[in-house]
Coordinates of C-alpha atoms in Angstrom, one line a residue:
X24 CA 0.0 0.0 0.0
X25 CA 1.0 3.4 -0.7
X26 CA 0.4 6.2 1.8
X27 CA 0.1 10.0 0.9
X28 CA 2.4 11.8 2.1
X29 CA 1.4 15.2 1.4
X30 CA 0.5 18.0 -1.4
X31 CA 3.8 16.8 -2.8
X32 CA 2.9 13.7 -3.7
X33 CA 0.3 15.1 -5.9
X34 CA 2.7 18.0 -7.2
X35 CA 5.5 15.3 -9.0
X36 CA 2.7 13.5 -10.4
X37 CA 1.1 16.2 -11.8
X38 CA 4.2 17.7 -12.9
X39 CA 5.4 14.0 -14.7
X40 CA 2.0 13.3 -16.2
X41 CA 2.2 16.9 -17.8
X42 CA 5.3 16.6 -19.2
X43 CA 4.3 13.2 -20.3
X44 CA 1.8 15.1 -22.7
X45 CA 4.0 17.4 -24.1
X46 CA 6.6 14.8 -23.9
X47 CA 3.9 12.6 -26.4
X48 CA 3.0 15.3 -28.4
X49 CA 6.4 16.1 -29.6
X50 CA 7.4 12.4 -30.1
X51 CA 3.9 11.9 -32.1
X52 CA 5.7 13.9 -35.0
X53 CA 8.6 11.4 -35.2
X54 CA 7.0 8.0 -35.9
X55 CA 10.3 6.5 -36.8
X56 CA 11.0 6.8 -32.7
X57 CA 9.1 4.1 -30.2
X58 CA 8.0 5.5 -27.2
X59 CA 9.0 3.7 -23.5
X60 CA 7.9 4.6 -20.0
X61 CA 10.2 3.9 -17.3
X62 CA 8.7 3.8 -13.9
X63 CA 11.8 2.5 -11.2
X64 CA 9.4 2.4 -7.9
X65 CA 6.0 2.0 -9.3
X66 CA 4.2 1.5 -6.5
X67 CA 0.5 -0.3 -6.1
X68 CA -1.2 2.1 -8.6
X69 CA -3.2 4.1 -5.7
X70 CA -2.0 6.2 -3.2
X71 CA -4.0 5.9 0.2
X72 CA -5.2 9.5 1.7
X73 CA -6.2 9.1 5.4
X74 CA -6.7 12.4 6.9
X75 CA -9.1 10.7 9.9
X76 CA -12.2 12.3 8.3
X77 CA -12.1 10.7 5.0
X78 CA -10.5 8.0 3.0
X79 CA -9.6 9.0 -0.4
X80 CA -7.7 7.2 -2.9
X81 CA -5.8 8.5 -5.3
X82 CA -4.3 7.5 -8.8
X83 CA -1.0 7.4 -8.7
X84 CA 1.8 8.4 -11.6
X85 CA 1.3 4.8 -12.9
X86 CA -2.4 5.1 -13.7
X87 CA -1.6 8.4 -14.7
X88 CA 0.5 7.8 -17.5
X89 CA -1.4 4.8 -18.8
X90 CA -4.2 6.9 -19.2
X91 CA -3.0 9.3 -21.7
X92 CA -4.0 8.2 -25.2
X93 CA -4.0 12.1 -26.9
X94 CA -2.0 12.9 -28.7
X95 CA -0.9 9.3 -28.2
X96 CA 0.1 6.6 -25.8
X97 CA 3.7 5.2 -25.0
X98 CA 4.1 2.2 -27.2
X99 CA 5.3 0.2 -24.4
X100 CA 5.2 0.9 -20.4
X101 CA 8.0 -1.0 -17.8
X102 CA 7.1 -0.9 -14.0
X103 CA 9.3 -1.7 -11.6
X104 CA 7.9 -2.6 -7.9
X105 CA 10.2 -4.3 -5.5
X106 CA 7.0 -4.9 -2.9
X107 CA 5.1 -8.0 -4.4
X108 CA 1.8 -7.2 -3.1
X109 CA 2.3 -3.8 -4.6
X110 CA 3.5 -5.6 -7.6
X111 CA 0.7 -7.6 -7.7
X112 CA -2.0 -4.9 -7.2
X113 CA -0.2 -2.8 -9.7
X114 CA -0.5 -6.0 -12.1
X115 CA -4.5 -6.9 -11.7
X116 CA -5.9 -3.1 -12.1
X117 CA -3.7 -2.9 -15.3
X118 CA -5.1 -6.1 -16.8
X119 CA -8.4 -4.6 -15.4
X120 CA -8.1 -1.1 -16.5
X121 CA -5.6 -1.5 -19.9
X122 CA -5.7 -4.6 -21.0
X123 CA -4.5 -3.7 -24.8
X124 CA -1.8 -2.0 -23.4
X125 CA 1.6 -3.6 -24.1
X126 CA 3.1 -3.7 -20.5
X127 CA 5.5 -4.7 -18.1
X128 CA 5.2 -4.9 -14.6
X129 CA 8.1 -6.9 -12.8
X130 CA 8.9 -7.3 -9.0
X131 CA 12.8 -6.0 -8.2
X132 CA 15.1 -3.7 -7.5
X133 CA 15.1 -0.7 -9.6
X134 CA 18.9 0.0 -9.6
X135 CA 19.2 -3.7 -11.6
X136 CA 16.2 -2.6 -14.3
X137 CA 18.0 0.7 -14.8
X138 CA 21.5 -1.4 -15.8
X139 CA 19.3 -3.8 -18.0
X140 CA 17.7 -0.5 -19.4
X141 CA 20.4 0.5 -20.1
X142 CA 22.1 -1.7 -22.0
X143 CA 18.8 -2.1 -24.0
X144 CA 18.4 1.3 -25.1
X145 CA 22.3 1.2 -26.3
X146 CA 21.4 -1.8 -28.6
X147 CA 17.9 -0.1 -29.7
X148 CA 18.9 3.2 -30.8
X149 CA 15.4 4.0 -31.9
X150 CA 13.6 4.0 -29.2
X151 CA 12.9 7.5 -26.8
X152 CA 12.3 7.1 -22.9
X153 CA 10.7 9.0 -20.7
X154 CA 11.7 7.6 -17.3
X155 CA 10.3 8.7 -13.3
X156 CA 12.2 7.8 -10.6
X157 CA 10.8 8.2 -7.3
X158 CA 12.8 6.3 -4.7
X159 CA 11.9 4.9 -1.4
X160 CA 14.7 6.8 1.0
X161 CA 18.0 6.7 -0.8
X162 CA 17.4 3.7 -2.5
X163 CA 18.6 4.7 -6.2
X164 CA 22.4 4.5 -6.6
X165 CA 24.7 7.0 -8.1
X166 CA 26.1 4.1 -10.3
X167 CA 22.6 4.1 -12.1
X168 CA 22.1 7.1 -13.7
X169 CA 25.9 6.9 -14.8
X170 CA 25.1 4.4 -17.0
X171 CA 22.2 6.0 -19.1
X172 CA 25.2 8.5 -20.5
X173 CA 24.5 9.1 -23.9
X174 CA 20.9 7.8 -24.2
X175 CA 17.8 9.1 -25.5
X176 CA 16.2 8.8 -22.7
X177 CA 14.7 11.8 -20.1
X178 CA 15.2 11.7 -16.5
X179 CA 12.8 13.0 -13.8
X180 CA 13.9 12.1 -10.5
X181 CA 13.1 13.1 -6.8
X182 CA 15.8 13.6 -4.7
X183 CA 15.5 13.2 -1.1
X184 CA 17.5 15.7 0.0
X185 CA 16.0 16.9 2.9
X186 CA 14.2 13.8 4.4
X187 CA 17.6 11.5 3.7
X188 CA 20.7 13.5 2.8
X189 CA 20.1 16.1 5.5
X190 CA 19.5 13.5 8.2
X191 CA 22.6 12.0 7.6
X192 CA 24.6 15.2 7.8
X193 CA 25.4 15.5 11.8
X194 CA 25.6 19.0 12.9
X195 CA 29.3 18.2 14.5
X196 CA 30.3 16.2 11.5
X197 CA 30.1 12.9 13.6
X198 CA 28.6 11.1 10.9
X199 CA 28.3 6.8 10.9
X200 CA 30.2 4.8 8.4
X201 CA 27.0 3.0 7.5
X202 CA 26.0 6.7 6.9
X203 CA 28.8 8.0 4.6
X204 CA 28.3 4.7 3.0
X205 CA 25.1 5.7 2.1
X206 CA 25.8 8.7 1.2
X207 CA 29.1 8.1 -1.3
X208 CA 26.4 5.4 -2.9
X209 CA 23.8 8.1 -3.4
X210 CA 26.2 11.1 -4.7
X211 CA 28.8 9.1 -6.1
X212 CA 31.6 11.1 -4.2
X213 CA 34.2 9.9 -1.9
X214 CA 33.2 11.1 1.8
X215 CA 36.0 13.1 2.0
X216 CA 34.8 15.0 -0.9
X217 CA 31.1 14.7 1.1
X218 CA 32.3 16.5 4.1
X219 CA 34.3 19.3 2.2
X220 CA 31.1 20.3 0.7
X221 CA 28.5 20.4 3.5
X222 CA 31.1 21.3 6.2
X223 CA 33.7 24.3 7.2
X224 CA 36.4 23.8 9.6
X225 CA 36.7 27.0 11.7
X226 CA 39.9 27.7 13.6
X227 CA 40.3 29.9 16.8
X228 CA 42.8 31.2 18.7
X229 CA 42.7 30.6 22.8
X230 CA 44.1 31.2 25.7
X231 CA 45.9 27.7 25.3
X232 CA 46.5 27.8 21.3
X233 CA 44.6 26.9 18.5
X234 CA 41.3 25.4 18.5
X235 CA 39.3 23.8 15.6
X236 CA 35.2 23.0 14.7
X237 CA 33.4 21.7 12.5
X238 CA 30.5 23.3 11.3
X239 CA 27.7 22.2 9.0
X240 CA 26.7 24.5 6.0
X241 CA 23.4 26.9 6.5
X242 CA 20.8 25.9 4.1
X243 CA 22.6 22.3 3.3
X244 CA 19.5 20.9 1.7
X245 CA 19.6 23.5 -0.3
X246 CA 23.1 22.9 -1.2
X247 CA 22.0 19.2 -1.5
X248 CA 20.0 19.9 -4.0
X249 CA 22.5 22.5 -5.7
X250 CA 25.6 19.4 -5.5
X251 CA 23.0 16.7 -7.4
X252 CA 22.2 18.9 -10.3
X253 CA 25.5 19.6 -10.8
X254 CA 25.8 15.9 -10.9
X255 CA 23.3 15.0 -13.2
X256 CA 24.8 17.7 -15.4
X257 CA 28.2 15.6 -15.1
X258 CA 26.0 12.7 -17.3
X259 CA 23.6 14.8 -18.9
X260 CA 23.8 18.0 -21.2
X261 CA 20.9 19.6 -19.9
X262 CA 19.4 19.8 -16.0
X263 CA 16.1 21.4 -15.3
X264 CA 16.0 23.9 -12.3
X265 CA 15.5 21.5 -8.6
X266 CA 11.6 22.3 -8.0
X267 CA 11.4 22.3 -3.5
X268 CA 8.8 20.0 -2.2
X269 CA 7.8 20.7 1.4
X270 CA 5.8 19.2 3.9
X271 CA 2.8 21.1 5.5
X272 CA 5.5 22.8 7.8
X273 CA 7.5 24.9 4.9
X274 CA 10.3 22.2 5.4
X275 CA 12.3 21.3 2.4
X276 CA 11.8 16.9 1.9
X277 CA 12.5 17.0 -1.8
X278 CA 14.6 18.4 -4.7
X279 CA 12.8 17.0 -8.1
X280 CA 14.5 17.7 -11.1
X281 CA 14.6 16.5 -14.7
X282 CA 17.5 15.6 -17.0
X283 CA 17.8 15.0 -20.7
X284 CA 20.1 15.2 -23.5
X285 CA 18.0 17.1 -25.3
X286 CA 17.5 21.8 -25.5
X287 CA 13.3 21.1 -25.9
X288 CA 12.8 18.7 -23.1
X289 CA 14.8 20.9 -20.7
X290 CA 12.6 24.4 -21.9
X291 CA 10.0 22.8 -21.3
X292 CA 10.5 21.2 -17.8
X293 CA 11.6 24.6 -16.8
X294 CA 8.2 26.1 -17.6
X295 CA 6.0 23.3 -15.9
X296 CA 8.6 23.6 -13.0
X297 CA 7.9 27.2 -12.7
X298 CA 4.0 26.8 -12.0
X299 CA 4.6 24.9 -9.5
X300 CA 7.3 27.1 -7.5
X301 CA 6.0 28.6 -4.2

């Protein structure tokens, strides 16, 4: 089951399934390209609202997509849900719901589907993806978007720089191996590099010599967000601008941003982005 977790989770897939029809409707001019949505943590389908008045379920980026047929559809769809009752769920209101669409919906994890993407799309050069990734915690590995260098394929993904990153970064720099693990996994840096980046050392002078701190960086989920765009823009040519998904609080949870290789994709994430800055 998949719980709401706020107006956010309605913002990325509104802002996906729009971009998904402009997306189409540029792709419907080039027939010679097939069309493939990616979807690396598809979840059930719904999304659960429970606000203790009301339950209300909601259609999640999945259902979304499959629903657009105008301009045209994708020509084929791949889900990936490592959850097998989500899996499963996902599976029956598909063969419910879109039965004459040419699907697949498998059970594992979505780092392994983006390598076997991969090397698909280098063998199928004439086929476009549009691909969401929307990971549980820090689940999605640096080492997986490296290898869609080079392909026609465009990349929205939601970083969780404030609920994951940011929780990892101590205040005094007193940070778990099990932690920088995480982290050099997620970035793709070396922890040294990690800890220039969200850290200053400050020195003072005392009374008995020298004395160092560590400091964390002001706004370092901002700068979270800043450090992975610059990364993406390491694989891709072009990076949208990080949209800022908060909770009901004001505080930062999410950077979502959208890569591609390609000048029109990137304009035109920028403009959906904008509507939907606070």
């Amino acid at each position: 089951m998949n719980l709401f977790g706020g107006d956010w989770t309605e913002q990325k897939i509104e802002i996906v399934v729009e971009y998904a029809k402009a997306y189409l409707t540029i792709m419907n001019s080039y027939p010679k390209f097939k069309c493939l949505y990616f979807d690396g943590f598809a979840g059930s389908g719904n999304i659960y609202k429970d606000d203790e008045i009301d339950f209300e379920t909601i259609k999640g980026a999945a259902i979304r997509i499959l629903e657009i047929d105008i301009p045209k559809s994708f020509d084929v769809f791949y889900f990936v849900e490592l959850d097998e009752n989500n899996k499963t769920e996902l599976e029956q209101t598909i063969k419910s719901k879109f039965p004459n669409k040419k699907t697949h919906v498998v059970a594992d994890d979505c780092n392994n589907r983006l390598l076997r993407m991969s090397t698909f799309l280098e063998k199928n050069r004439n086929i476009r993806t549009l691909a969401f990734i929307d990971p549980y915690g820090m689940a999605l590995k640096w080492s997986s978007i490296e290898i869609l260098k080079g392909l026609g394929i465009d990349l929205w993904v939601l970083v969780p720089t404030g609920i994951g990153m940011n929780r990892l970064l101590k205040k005094n720099g007193d940070i778990r191996d099990a932690w920088l693990n995480r982290l050099e996994i997620s970035l793709g840096l070396p922890r040294e590099e990690i800890k220039k980046y969200f850290y200053k050392i400050k020195t003072i002078q005392t009374l008995f010599g020298e004395e160092t701190s560590i400091h964390k960086e002001e706004k370092a989920i901002q700068k979270a967000g800043e450090l992975y765009k610059k990364r993406l823009n390491e694989i891709f040519k072009f990076v949208s601008q990080p949209l800022e998904l908060k909770n009901s609080t004001g505080s930062i949870m999410y950077h979502f941003m959208m890569a591609s290789n390609n000048a029109a994709a990137f304009k035109i994430a920028n403009e959906i982005i904008e509507k939907y800055k606070s």
